[in-house]
PDB file of C-alpha atoms in Angstrom:
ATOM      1  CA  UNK A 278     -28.221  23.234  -0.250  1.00 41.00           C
ATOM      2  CA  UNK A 279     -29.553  26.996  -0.515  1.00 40.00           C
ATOM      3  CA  UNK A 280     -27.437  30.115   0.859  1.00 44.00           C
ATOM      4  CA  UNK A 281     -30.256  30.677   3.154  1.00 40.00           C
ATOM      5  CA  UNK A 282     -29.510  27.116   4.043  1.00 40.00           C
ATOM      6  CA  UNK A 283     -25.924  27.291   4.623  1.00 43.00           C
ATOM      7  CA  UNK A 284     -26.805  30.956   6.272  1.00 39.00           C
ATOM      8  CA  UNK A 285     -28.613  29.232   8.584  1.00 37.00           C
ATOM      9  CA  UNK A 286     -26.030  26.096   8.930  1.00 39.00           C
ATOM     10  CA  UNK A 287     -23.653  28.579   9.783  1.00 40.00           C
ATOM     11  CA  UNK A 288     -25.740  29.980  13.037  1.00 40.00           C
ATOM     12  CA  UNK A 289     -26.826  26.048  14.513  1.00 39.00           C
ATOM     13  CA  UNK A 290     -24.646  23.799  15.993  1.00 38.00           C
ATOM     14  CA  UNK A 291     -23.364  21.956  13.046  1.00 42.00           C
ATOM     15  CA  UNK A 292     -21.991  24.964  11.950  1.00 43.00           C
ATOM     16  CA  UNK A 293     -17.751  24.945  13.521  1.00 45.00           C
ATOM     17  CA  UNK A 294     -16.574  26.735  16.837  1.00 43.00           C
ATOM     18  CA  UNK A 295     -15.735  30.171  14.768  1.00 47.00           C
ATOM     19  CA  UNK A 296     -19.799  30.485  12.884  1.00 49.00           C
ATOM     20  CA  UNK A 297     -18.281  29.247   9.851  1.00 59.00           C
ATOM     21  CA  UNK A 298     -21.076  28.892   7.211  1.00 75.00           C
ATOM     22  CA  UNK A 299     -21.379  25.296   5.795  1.00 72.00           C
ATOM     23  CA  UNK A 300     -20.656  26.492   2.486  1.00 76.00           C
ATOM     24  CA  UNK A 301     -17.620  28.430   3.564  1.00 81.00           C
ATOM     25  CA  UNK A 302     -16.411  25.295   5.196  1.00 80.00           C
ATOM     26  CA  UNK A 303     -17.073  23.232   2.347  1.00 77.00           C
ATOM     27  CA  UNK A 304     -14.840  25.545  -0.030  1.00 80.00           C
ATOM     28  CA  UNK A 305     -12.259  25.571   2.364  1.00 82.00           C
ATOM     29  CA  UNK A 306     -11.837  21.763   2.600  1.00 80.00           C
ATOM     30  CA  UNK A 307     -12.101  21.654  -0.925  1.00 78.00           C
ATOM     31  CA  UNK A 308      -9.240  24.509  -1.095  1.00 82.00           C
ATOM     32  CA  UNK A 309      -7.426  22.512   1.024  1.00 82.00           C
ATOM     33  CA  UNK A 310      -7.377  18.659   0.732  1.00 79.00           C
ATOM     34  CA  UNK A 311      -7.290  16.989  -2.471  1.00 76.00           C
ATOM     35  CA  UNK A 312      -9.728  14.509  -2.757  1.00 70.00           C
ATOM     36  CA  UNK A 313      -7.710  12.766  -5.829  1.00 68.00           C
ATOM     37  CA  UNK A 314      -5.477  11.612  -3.988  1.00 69.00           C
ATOM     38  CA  UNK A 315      -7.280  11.237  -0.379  1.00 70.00           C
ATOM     39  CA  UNK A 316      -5.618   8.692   1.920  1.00 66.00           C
ATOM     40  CA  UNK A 317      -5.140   8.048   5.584  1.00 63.00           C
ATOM     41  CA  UNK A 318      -3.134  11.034   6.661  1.00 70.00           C
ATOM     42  CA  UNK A 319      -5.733  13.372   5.402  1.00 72.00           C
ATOM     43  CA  UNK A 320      -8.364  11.775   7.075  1.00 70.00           C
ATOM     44  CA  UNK A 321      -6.672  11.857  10.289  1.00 69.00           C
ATOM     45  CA  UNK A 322      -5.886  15.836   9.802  1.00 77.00           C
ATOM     46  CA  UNK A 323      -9.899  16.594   9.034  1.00 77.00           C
ATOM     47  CA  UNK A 324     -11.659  17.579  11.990  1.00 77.00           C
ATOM     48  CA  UNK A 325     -15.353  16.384  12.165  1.00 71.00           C
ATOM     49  CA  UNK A 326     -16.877  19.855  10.949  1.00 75.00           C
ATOM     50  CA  UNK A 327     -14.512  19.466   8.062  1.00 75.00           C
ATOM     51  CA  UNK A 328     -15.615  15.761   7.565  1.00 71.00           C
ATOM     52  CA  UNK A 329     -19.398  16.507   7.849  1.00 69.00           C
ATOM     53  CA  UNK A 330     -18.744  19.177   5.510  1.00 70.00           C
ATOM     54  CA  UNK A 331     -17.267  17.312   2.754  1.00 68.00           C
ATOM     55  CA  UNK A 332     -18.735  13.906   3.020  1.00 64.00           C
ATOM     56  CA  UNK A 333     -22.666  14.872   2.519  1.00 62.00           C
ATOM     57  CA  UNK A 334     -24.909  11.906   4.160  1.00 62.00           C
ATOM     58  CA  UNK A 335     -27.879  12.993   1.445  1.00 65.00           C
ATOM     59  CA  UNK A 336     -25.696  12.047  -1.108  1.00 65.00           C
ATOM     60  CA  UNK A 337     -23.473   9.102  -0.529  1.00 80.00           C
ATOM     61  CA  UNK A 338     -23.582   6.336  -1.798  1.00 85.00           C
ATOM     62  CA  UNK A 339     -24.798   2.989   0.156  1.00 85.00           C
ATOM     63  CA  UNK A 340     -26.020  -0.337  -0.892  1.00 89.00           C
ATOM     64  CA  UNK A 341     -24.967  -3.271  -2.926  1.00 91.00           C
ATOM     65  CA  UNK A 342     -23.111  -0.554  -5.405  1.00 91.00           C
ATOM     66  CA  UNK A 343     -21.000   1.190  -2.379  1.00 92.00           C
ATOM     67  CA  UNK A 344     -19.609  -2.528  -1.828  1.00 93.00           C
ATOM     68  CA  UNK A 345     -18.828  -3.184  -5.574  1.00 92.00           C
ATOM     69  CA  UNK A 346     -17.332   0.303  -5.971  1.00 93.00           C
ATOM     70  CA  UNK A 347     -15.343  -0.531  -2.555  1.00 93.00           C
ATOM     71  CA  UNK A 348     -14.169  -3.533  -4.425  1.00 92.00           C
ATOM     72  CA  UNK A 349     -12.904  -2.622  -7.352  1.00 92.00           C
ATOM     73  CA  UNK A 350     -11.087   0.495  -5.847  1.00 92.00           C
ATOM     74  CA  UNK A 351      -9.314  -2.238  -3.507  1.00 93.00           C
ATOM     75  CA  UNK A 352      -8.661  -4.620  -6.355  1.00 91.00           C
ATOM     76  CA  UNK A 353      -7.306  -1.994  -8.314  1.00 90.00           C
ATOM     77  CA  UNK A 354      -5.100  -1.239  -5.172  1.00 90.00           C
ATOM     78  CA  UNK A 355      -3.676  -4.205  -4.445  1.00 89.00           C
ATOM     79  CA  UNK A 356      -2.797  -4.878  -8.020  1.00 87.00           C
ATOM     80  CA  UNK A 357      -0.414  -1.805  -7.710  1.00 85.00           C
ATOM     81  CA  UNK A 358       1.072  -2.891  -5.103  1.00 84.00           C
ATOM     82  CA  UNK A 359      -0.552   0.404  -3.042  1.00 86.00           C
ATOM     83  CA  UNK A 360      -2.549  -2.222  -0.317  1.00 88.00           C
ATOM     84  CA  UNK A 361      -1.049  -5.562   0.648  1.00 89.00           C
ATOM     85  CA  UNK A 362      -4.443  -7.066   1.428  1.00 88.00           C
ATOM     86  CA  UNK A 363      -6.567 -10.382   0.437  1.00 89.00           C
ATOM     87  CA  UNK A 364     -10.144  -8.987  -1.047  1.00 90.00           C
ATOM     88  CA  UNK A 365     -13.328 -11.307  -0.319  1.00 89.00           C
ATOM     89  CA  UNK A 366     -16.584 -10.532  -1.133  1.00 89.00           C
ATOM     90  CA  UNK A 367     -19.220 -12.069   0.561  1.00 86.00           C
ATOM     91  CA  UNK A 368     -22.720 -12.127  -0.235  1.00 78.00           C
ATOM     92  CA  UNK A 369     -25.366 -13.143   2.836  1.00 77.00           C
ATOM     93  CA  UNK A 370     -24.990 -10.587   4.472  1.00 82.00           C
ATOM     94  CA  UNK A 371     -23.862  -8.491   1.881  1.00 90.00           C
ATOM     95  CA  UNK A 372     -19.875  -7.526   2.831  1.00 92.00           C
ATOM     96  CA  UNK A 373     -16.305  -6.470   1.782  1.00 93.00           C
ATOM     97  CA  UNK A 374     -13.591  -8.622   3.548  1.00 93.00           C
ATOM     98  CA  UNK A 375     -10.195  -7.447   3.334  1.00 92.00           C
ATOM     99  CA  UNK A 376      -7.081  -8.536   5.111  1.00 92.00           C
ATOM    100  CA  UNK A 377      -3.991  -9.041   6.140  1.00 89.00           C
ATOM    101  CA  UNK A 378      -1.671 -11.153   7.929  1.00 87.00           C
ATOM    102  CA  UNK A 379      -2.066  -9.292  11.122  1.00 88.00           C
ATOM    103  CA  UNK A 380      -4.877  -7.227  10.090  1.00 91.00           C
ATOM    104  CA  UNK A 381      -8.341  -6.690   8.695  1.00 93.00           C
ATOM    105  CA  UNK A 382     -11.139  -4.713   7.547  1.00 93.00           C
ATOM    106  CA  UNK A 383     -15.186  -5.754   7.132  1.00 94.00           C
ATOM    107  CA  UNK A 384     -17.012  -3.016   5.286  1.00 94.00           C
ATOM    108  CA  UNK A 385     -21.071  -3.069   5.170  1.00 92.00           C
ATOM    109  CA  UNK A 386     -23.186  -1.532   2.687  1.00 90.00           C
ATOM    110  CA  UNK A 387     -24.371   1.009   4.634  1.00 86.00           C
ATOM    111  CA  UNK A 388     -20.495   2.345   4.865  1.00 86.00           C
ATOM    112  CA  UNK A 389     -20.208   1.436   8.422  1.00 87.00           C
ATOM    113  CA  UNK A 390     -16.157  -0.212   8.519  1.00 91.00           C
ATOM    114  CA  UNK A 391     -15.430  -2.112  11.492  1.00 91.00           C
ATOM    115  CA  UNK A 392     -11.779  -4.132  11.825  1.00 92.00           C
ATOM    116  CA  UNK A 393      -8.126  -3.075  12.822  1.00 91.00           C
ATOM    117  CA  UNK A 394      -4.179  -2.087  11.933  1.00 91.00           C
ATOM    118  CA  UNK A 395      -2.906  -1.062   8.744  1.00 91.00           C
ATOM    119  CA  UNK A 396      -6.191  -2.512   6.394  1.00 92.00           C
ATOM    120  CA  UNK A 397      -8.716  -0.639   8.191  1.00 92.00           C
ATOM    121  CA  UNK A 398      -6.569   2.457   7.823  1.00 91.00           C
ATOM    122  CA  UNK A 399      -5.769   1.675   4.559  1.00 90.00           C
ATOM    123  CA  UNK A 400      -9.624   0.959   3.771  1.00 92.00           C
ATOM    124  CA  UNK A 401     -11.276   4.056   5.518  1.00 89.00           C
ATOM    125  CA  UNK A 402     -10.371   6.382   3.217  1.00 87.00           C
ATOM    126  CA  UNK A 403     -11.312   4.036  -0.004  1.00 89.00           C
ATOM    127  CA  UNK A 404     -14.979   3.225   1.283  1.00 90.00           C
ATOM    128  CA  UNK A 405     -15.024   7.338   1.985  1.00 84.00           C
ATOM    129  CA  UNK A 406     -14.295   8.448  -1.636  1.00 85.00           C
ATOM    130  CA  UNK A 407     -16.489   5.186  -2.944  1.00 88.00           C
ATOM    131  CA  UNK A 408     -19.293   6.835  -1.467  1.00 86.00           C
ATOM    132  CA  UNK A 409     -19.061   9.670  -3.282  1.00 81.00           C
ATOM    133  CA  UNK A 410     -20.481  10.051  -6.712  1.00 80.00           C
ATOM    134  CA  UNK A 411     -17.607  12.487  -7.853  1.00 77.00           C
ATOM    135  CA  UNK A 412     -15.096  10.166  -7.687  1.00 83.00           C
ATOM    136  CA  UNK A 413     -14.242   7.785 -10.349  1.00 86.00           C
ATOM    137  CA  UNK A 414     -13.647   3.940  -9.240  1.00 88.00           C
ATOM    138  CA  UNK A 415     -10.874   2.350 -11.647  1.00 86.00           C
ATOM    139  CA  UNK A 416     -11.681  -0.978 -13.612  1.00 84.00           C
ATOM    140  CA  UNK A 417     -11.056  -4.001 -11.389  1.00 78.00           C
ATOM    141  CA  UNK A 418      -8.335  -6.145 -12.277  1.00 78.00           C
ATOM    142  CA  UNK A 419      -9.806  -9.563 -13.296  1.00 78.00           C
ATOM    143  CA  UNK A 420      -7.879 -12.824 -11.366  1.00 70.00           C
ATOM    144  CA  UNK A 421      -5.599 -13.403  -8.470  1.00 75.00           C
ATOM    145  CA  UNK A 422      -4.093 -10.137  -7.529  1.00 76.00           C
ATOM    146  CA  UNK A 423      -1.391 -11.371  -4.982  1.00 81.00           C
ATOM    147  CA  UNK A 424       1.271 -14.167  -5.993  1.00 74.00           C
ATOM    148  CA  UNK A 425       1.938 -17.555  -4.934  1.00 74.00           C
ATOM    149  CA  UNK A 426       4.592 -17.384  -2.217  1.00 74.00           C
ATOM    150  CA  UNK A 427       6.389 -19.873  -5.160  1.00 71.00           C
ATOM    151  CA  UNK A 428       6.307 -17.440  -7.757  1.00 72.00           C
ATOM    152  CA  UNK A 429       8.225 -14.454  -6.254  1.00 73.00           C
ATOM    153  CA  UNK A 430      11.350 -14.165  -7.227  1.00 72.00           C
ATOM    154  CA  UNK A 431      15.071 -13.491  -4.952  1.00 68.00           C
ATOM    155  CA  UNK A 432      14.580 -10.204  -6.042  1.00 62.00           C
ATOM    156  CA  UNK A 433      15.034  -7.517  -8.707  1.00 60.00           C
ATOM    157  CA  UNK A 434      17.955  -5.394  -9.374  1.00 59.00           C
ATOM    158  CA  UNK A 435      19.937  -7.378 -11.347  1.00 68.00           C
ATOM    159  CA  UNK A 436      20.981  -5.173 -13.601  1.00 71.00           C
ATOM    160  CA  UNK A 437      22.726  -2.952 -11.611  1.00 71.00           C
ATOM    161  CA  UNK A 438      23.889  -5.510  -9.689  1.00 73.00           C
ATOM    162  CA  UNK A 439      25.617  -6.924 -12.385  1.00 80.00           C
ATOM    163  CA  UNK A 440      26.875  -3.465 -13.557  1.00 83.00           C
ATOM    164  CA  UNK A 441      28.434  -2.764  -9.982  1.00 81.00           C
ATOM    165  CA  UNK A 442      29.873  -6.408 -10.417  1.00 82.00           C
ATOM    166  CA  UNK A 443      31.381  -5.151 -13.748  1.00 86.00           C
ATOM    167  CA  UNK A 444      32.659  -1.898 -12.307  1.00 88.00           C
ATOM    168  CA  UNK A 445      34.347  -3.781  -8.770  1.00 85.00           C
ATOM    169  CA  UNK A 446      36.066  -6.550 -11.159  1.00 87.00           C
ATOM    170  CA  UNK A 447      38.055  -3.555 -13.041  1.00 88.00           C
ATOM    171  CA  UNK A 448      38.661  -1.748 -10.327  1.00 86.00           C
ATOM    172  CA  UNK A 449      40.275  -4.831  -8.789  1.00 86.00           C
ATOM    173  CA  UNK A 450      42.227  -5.791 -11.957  1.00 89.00           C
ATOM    174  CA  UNK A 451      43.575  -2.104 -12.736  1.00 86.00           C
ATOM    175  CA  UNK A 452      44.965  -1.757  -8.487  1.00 83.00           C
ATOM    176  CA  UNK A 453      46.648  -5.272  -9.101  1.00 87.00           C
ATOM    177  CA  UNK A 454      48.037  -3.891 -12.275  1.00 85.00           C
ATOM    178  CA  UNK A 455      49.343  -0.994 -10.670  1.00 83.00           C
ATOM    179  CA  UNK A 456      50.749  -2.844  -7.596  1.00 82.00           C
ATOM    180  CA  UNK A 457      52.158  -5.225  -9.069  1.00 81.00           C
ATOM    181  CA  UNK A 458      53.953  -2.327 -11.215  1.00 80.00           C
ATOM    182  CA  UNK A 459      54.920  -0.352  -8.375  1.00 77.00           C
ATOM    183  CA  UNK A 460      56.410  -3.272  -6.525  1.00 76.00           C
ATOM    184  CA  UNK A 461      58.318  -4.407  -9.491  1.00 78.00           C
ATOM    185  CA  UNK A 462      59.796  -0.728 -10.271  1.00 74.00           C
ATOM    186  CA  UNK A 463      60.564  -0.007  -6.883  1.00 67.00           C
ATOM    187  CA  UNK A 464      64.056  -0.052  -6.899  1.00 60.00           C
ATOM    188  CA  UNK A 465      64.174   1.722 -10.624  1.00 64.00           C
ATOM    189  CA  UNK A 466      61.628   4.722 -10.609  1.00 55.00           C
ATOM    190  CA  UNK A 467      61.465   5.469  -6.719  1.00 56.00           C
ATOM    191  CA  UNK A 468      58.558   7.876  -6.114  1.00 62.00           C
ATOM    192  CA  UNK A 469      56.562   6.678  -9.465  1.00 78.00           C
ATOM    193  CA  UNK A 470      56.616   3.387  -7.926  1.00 76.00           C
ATOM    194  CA  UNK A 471      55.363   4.297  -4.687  1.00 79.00           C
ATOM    195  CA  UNK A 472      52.579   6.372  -6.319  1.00 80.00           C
ATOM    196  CA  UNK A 473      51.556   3.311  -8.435  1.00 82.00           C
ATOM    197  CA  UNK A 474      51.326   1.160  -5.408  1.00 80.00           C
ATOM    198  CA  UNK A 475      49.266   3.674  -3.369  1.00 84.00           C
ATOM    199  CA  UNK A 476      47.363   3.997  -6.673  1.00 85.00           C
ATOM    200  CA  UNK A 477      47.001   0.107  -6.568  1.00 83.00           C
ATOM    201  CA  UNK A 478      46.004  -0.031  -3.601  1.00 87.00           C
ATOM    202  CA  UNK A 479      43.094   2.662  -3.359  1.00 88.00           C
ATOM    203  CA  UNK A 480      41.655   0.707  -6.573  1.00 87.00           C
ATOM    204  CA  UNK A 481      41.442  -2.632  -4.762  1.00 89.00           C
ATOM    205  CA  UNK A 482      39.971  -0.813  -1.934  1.00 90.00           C
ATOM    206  CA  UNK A 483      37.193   0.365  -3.937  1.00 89.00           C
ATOM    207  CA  UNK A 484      36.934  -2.496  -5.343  1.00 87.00           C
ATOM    208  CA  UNK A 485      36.224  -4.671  -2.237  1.00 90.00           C
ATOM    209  CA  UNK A 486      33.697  -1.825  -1.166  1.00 88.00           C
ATOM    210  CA  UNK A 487      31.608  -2.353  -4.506  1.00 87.00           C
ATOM    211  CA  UNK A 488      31.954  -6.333  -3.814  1.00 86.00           C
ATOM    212  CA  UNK A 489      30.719  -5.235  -0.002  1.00 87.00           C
ATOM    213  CA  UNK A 490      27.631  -3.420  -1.682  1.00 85.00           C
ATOM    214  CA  UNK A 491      26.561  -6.294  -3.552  1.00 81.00           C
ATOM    215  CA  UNK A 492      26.982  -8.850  -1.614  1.00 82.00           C
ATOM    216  CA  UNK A 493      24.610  -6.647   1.036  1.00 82.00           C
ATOM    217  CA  UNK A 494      22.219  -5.691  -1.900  1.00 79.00           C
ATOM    218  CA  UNK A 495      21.806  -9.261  -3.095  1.00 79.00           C
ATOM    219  CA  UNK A 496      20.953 -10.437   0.526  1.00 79.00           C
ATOM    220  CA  UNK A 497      18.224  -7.659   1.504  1.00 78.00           C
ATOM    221  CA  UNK A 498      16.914  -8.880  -1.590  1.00 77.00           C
ATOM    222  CA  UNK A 499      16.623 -12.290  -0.794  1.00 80.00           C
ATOM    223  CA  UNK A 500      15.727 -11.134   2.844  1.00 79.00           C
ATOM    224  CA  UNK A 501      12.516  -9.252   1.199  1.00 79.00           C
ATOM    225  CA  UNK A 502      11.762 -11.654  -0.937  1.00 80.00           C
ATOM    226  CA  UNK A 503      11.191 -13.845   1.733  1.00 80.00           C
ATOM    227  CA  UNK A 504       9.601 -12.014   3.972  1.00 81.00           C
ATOM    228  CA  UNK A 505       7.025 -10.797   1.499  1.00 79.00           C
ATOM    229  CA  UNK A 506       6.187 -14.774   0.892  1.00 82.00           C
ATOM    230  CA  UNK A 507       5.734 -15.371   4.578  1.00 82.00           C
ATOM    231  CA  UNK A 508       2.959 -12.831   4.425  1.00 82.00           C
ATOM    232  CA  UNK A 509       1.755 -14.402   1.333  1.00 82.00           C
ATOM    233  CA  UNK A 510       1.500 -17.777   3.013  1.00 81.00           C
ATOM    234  CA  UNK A 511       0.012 -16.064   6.134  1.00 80.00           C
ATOM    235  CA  UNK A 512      -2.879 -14.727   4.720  1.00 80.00           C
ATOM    236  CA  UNK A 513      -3.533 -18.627   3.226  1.00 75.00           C
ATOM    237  CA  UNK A 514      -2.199 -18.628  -0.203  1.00 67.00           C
ATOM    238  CA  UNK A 515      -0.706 -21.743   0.024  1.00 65.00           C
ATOM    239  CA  UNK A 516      -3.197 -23.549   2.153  1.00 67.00           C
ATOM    240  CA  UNK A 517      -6.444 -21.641   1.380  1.00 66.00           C
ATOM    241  CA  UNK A 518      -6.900 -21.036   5.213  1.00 75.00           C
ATOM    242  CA  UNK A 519      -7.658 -17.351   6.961  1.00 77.00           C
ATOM    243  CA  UNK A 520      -5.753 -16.311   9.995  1.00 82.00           C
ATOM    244  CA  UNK A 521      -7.420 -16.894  13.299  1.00 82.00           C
ATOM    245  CA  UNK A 522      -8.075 -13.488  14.095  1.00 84.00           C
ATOM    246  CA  UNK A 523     -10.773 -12.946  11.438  1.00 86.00           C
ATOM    247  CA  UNK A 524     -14.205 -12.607  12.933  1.00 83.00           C
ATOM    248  CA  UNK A 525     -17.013 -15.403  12.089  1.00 79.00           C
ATOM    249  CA  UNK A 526     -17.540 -14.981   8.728  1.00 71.00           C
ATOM    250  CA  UNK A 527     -20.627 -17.377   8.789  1.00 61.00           C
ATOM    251  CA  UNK A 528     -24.348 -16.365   6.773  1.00 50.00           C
ATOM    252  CA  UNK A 529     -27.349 -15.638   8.571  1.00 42.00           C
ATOM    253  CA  UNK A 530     -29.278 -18.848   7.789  1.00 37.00           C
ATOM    254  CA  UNK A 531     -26.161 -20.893   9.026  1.00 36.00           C
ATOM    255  CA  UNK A 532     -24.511 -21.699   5.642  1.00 34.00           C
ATOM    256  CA  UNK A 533     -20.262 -22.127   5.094  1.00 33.00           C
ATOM    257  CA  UNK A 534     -18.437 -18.910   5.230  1.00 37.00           C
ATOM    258  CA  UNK A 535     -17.883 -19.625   1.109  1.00 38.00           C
ATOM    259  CA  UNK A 536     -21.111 -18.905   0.289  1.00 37.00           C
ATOM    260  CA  UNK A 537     -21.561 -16.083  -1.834  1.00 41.00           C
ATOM    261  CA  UNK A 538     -17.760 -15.725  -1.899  1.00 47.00           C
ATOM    262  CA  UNK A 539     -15.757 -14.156  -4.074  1.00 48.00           C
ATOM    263  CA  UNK A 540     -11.681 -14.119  -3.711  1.00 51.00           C
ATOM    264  CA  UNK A 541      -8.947 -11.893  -4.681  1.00 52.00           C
TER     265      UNK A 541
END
């Protein structure tokens, strides 16, 4: 766009409640938000001025190649862990299916998202910055992004687990040691003894609150753990099903919901 353009942008309606050129409001969002790193909270911040002014209609992107960029920037997502989500594409009509097990998110190639909870927000901003040429989409993983419920583990940690378990075990052994010391010398060494036993005594306390910590760590794990392969099994990794509150997924000429499918 000109600066006559944006000069007269600035004077017509589309222009924001203070006369704001277009092209001063596009510098300022660009000042301001950083589009590398764009994600929900920013997009609920932008007012629609600012949106309009950043998000050009005349050059977005739209079609068959919106939906594949919108794929692979999901893939890419869910293999790091950013977006718990299953990723279908489906081909008649032309569509990106993600979901959860509570939510979803259907995104057409004309950018249009319809769906609800944490996958829609999670995809608005992704189909936003895949429909810009600027940004760069990164390679999409190849495979099944999300794991069996059967192949996640009780849960990680373990190392420091096991050094904690290391540290408690001393600390126990060193206040019986000294316990055991001050009891026996009681009668001999008076006040040493006495200092040995309180000694002895704060060491076995810390030691039972190390014991306390793991024992609480290794359960949250296992609580996790489990909890993250109920969602796995909700969104029908085990069985291959969808939860109920997808909408039809069927194809215009009446065909199965797998045609044209692909699955992440």
């Amino acid at each position: 766009m000109s600066d006559a353009e944006d000069e007269r942008a600035g004077d017509s309606p589309g222009a924001d409640g203070d006369g704001e050129s277009l092209q001063a409001l596009r510098e300022r969002v660009e000042a301001e938000y950083d589009f590398e790193n764009f994600g929900p909270a920013d997009m609920a911040e932008m007012s629609a001025d600012e949106w309009e002014a950043a998000f050009d209609p005349d050059t977005w992107i739209t079609g068959e190649e919106l939906l594949d960029r919108v794929e692979a920037d999901l893939r890419s997502r869910v293999a790091d862990r950013d977006v718990f989500a299953r990723v279908e594409r489906h081909g008649d009509p032309p569509r990106v299916l993600a979901y959860s097990e509570s939510s979803y998110a259907l995104v057409y190639p004309d950018g249009s998202v319809e769906g609800e909870g944490t996958v829609l927000r999670d995809v608005k901003p992704t189909v936003a910055l895949a429909s810009m040429e600027s940004y760069d989409v990164p390679d999409a993983p190849e495979g099944q992004l999300l794991p069996e419920p059967g192949e996640v583990p009780e849960g990680g940690g373990e190392l420091g687990n096991t050094v904690l378990q290391v540290i408690a075990v001393a600390q126990g052994i060193a206040g019986l040691v000294l316990l055991g010391a001050g009891v026996l010398n009681y009668g001999t060494t008076g006040s040493n003894a006495v200092g040995m036993a309180v000694a002895g005594l704060a060491f076995l306390a810390v030691a039972i609150v190390l014991l306390m910590v793991i024992v609480n760590a290794r359960l949250s794990d296992k609580f996790r753990a489990e909890e993250y392969r109920e969602r796995l099994r909700a969104v029908g990794l085990e069985d291959g099903e969808r939860p109920d509150f997808l909408p039809p997924l069927e194809a215009d000429d009446g065909s199965g919901p797998n045609d044209g499918e692909r699955e992440a």
